């Protein structure tokens, strides 16, 4: 379905029983709501209603031009406005990668709208800041961000030769058809720039503005994540004041919703059940 909010039009993909407890699913870079396609059916079978949102820049009707439009406060405001438009007072919130950053921020700033939080791959921004300040390996893992923040150059590098670099980046999601599913939409005019604008709009002030999270929270991290190391993962607990659990998936890449949909769905369901 299409949802009009804040003067933009967002694509929202729904599923599961109409009366089920609502779960909002937020994707990461450079994917889209389709990354939840193997997770959602397990949630539906458990009686949950899912709403998978194509976020700002990914929904064609929400692809604004200014870099500042992609700051974290704007992305958080989008989520709240979409919930309002859907008539949902509070949801079980799940986010992967950049979707996890948005989910952390929503849970911190609008706890009344979040029943539970399941953050996937990316920890609380303060945990990342701690790791970047204390762990040389995390600095190396995050070095790719410098390229992503460079206008035009990043697009040229990632899209050259039939998007070879972008496809390599997505290599952990699965076979070629799955890689193409995410890479091909990024080749549409303006799509990759909009997605990269999330990185270009990122600031220390906005990240530091994400305070402690008080809602019941599960953080799912995988030990083969090339972007997020153990220091950042283990520092996450210090930034949650509510009930907290870290789940470590062994032998799984950064692309958890694609690579381990079953264990991720189990983690979400355990967190939802724990709040009942």
Coordinates of C-alpha atoms in Angstrom, one line a residue:
X1 CA 0.0 0.0 0.0
X2 CA 1.0 3.6 -0.3
X3 CA 0.9 5.9 2.7
X4 CA 1.0 9.7 2.4
X5 CA 2.9 11.3 5.3
X6 CA 4.8 14.6 5.7
X7 CA 4.1 15.5 2.1
X8 CA 5.7 12.3 0.8
X9 CA 4.4 8.9 -0.4
X10 CA 5.8 5.8 1.2
X11 CA 5.5 2.2 0.1
X12 CA 4.4 -0.1 2.9
X13 CA 4.1 -3.9 2.4
X14 CA 1.7 -5.5 4.8
X15 CA 1.0 -9.1 5.8
X16 CA -0.4 -11.4 8.5
X17 CA -3.7 -11.5 10.3
X18 CA -5.4 -8.1 10.3
X19 CA -6.0 -8.2 14.1
X20 CA -2.5 -9.3 15.0
X21 CA -0.1 -7.2 17.1
X22 CA 1.7 -4.8 14.7
X23 CA 5.3 -5.1 13.8
X24 CA 7.1 -2.4 11.9
X25 CA 10.1 -3.6 9.8
X26 CA 12.8 -1.1 8.8
X27 CA 15.3 -2.1 6.1
X28 CA 19.0 -1.1 5.7
X29 CA 21.4 0.0 3.0
X30 CA 21.3 -0.7 0.1
X31 CA 18.2 -2.9 0.3
X32 CA 14.5 -2.3 0.6
X33 CA 11.5 -3.8 2.4
X34 CA 12.0 -7.1 0.5
X35 CA 14.8 -8.0 2.9
X36 CA 12.1 -9.1 5.3
X37 CA 10.3 -11.5 2.9
X38 CA 11.6 -14.6 4.6
X39 CA 11.3 -13.3 8.1
X40 CA 7.7 -12.0 7.9
X41 CA 5.9 -15.4 7.2
X42 CA 7.2 -16.8 10.4
X43 CA 5.9 -13.7 12.3
X44 CA 2.5 -14.1 10.5
X45 CA 2.3 -17.7 11.5
X46 CA 2.7 -16.6 15.1
X47 CA -0.3 -14.2 14.7
X48 CA 1.6 -11.0 14.1
X49 CA 0.7 -8.3 11.6
X50 CA 3.8 -6.9 9.7
X51 CA 4.3 -3.5 8.1
X52 CA 7.5 -3.4 6.0
X53 CA 8.3 0.2 5.1
X54 CA 10.4 1.4 2.1
X55 CA 12.0 4.4 3.8
X56 CA 12.9 7.9 2.7
X57 CA 14.9 7.8 -0.5
X58 CA 13.9 4.1 -1.2
X59 CA 10.2 4.8 -1.8
X60 CA 10.2 6.7 -5.2
X61 CA 7.6 9.1 -3.8
X62 CA 9.8 9.9 -0.9
X63 CA 13.0 10.7 -2.7
X64 CA 13.8 14.2 -1.8
X65 CA 16.9 16.0 -3.2
X66 CA 18.6 17.8 -0.2
X67 CA 21.1 15.9 1.8
X68 CA 19.8 17.5 5.0
X69 CA 16.5 15.8 4.4
X70 CA 18.1 12.5 5.3
X71 CA 19.2 13.5 8.8
X72 CA 18.3 11.1 11.6
X73 CA 15.6 13.4 13.1
X74 CA 13.9 13.4 9.7
X75 CA 14.0 9.7 9.4
X76 CA 12.5 9.3 12.9
X77 CA 9.8 11.8 12.1
X78 CA 8.9 9.7 9.0
X79 CA 8.4 6.6 11.1
X80 CA 6.2 8.4 13.6
X81 CA 4.1 10.0 10.7
X82 CA 3.7 6.6 9.0
X83 CA 2.5 5.1 12.3
X84 CA 0.0 7.9 12.6
X85 CA -1.2 7.4 9.1
X86 CA -1.6 3.7 9.7
X87 CA -3.5 4.4 12.9
X88 CA -1.0 2.5 15.0
X89 CA -0.4 3.8 18.5
X90 CA 2.5 1.5 19.3
X91 CA 4.4 -1.3 17.5
X92 CA 7.0 -3.9 18.0
X93 CA 9.8 -2.3 16.1
X94 CA 12.5 -4.2 14.1
X95 CA 15.3 -2.6 12.2
X96 CA 18.4 -3.8 10.3
X97 CA 21.5 -1.9 9.5
X98 CA 20.5 1.8 8.9
X99 CA 17.0 0.7 9.8
X100 CA 18.4 -0.3 13.2
X101 CA 19.8 3.2 13.7
X102 CA 16.4 4.7 13.0
X103 CA 14.8 2.1 15.3
X104 CA 17.2 3.0 18.1
X105 CA 16.4 6.6 17.7
X106 CA 12.6 6.1 17.5
X107 CA 12.7 3.9 20.7
X108 CA 14.8 6.5 22.5
X109 CA 12.8 9.5 21.6
X110 CA 9.3 8.1 21.3
X111 CA 9.2 5.1 23.7
X112 CA 5.4 5.4 23.9
X113 CA 5.2 4.3 20.3
X114 CA 7.4 1.2 20.8
X115 CA 6.3 -1.9 22.6
X116 CA 9.6 -3.7 22.0
X117 CA 12.7 -3.2 20.0
X118 CA 14.7 -5.7 18.0
X119 CA 17.8 -4.1 16.5
X120 CA 19.7 -6.2 13.9
X121 CA 23.4 -5.9 13.1
X122 CA 24.0 -2.2 14.1
X123 CA 24.1 -1.4 17.8
X124 CA 23.1 1.7 19.6
X125 CA 25.0 4.8 18.2
X126 CA 26.7 5.4 21.5
X127 CA 28.1 1.8 21.4
X128 CA 29.5 2.5 17.9
X129 CA 31.0 5.8 19.1
X130 CA 32.7 3.9 22.0
X131 CA 34.1 1.3 19.6
X132 CA 35.4 3.9 17.1
X133 CA 37.1 5.7 19.9
X134 CA 38.7 2.6 21.5
X135 CA 39.0 -0.1 18.9
X136 CA 41.3 0.2 15.9
X137 CA 39.7 -2.7 14.2
X138 CA 36.3 -1.0 14.3
X139 CA 37.8 2.1 12.7
X140 CA 39.1 -0.1 9.9
X141 CA 35.7 -1.8 9.5
X142 CA 34.0 1.6 9.2
X143 CA 36.5 3.1 6.7
X144 CA 34.1 2.5 3.8
X145 CA 31.9 5.3 5.1
X146 CA 34.4 7.9 4.0
X147 CA 33.8 6.8 0.3
X148 CA 30.0 6.7 0.8
X149 CA 30.0 10.3 2.0
X150 CA 31.7 11.6 -1.2
X151 CA 29.1 12.9 -3.7
X152 CA 29.3 11.6 -7.2
X153 CA 32.5 9.6 -6.5
X154 CA 30.7 6.9 -4.5
X155 CA 28.0 6.6 -7.2
X156 CA 30.7 6.1 -9.9
X157 CA 32.6 3.6 -7.9
X158 CA 29.6 1.5 -6.9
X159 CA 27.8 1.6 -10.2
X160 CA 30.7 1.1 -12.6
X161 CA 30.8 -1.9 -14.8
X162 CA 27.2 -3.0 -14.2
X163 CA 27.4 -2.1 -10.5
X164 CA 30.2 -4.6 -9.9
X165 CA 31.3 -3.0 -6.6
X166 CA 27.7 -2.7 -5.4
X167 CA 27.0 -6.4 -6.2
X168 CA 30.2 -7.4 -4.4
X169 CA 29.1 -5.4 -1.3
X170 CA 25.8 -7.4 -1.4
X171 CA 27.6 -10.7 -1.9
X172 CA 26.6 -12.0 1.5
X173 CA 22.8 -11.8 0.9
X174 CA 22.7 -15.0 -1.2
X175 CA 22.7 -16.1 -4.8
X176 CA 22.9 -13.8 -7.9
X177 CA 19.1 -13.4 -8.1
X178 CA 19.0 -12.1 -4.6
X179 CA 21.9 -9.8 -5.2
X180 CA 20.2 -8.5 -8.3
X181 CA 17.0 -7.9 -6.4
X182 CA 18.7 -5.3 -4.3
X183 CA 21.3 -4.0 -6.7
X184 CA 19.0 -3.4 -9.7
X185 CA 16.7 -0.8 -8.0
X186 CA 19.8 1.2 -6.9
X187 CA 20.6 1.6 -10.6
X188 CA 17.5 3.7 -11.2
X189 CA 18.1 7.4 -11.6
X190 CA 18.6 9.1 -8.3
X191 CA 18.1 5.9 -6.2
X192 CA 21.6 5.3 -5.1
X193 CA 22.2 9.0 -4.4
X194 CA 19.2 9.1 -2.1
X195 CA 20.4 6.0 -0.3
X196 CA 23.9 7.4 0.1
X197 CA 22.5 10.6 1.4
X198 CA 21.7 8.8 4.7
X199 CA 25.5 8.6 5.1
X200 CA 26.1 12.2 3.9
X201 CA 23.6 13.6 6.3
X202 CA 25.0 11.7 9.3
X203 CA 26.5 13.9 12.0
X204 CA 28.1 13.3 15.3
X205 CA 25.5 15.6 16.9
X206 CA 22.6 13.5 15.5
X207 CA 24.1 10.2 16.6
X208 CA 24.9 11.6 20.0
X209 CA 21.4 12.8 20.3
X210 CA 20.1 9.2 20.5
X211 CA 19.8 8.6 24.2
X212 CA 19.4 5.5 26.3
X213 CA 16.6 3.1 25.3
X214 CA 14.1 2.1 28.1
X215 CA 11.9 -0.3 26.1
X216 CA 12.4 -4.1 26.2
X217 CA 15.2 -4.6 23.7
X218 CA 17.0 -7.4 21.8
X219 CA 20.1 -6.8 19.8
X220 CA 21.0 -9.4 17.2
X221 CA 24.6 -9.4 16.1
X222 CA 26.5 -11.9 13.9
X223 CA 30.2 -12.8 14.4
X224 CA 30.9 -12.7 10.7
X225 CA 29.7 -9.1 10.3
X226 CA 32.4 -7.2 8.4
X227 CA 31.0 -3.8 9.4
X228 CA 30.4 -4.3 13.2
X229 CA 32.9 -5.9 15.5
X230 CA 32.6 -7.4 19.0
X231 CA 33.6 -4.2 20.8
X232 CA 30.6 -2.3 19.5
X233 CA 28.3 -5.2 20.0
X234 CA 29.2 -5.8 23.6
X235 CA 29.1 -2.0 24.3
X236 CA 25.4 -1.9 23.4
X237 CA 24.1 -3.1 26.7
X238 CA 25.3 0.0 28.5
X239 CA 22.8 2.1 26.4
X240 CA 19.6 0.1 27.3
X241 CA 17.9 0.7 30.6
X242 CA 15.1 -1.6 30.0
X243 CA 15.1 -5.4 29.7
X244 CA 18.0 -6.3 27.3
X245 CA 19.3 -9.3 25.5
X246 CA 22.2 -9.8 23.1
X247 CA 21.8 -12.6 20.7
X248 CA 25.0 -13.6 18.8
X249 CA 24.6 -15.6 15.6
X250 CA 27.7 -17.6 14.7
X251 CA 29.0 -18.0 11.2
X252 CA 26.4 -15.5 9.8
X253 CA 27.3 -12.4 7.8
X254 CA 26.0 -8.8 8.2
X255 CA 23.0 -9.6 6.1
X256 CA 21.1 -11.4 8.8
X257 CA 17.5 -11.1 7.5
X258 CA 18.6 -12.8 4.2
X259 CA 21.2 -15.2 5.6
X260 CA 19.5 -16.3 8.8
X261 CA 15.8 -15.4 8.6
X262 CA 14.7 -18.3 10.8
X263 CA 16.9 -17.5 13.8
X264 CA 16.1 -13.8 13.5
X265 CA 12.4 -14.4 13.4
X266 CA 12.8 -16.6 16.5
X267 CA 14.6 -13.7 18.3
X268 CA 11.8 -11.3 17.3
X269 CA 9.1 -13.6 18.5
X270 CA 11.0 -14.2 21.8
X271 CA 11.2 -10.5 22.4
X272 CA 7.5 -10.0 21.5
X273 CA 6.4 -12.8 23.8
X274 CA 8.5 -11.5 26.6
X275 CA 6.6 -8.2 26.6
X276 CA 3.1 -9.9 26.9

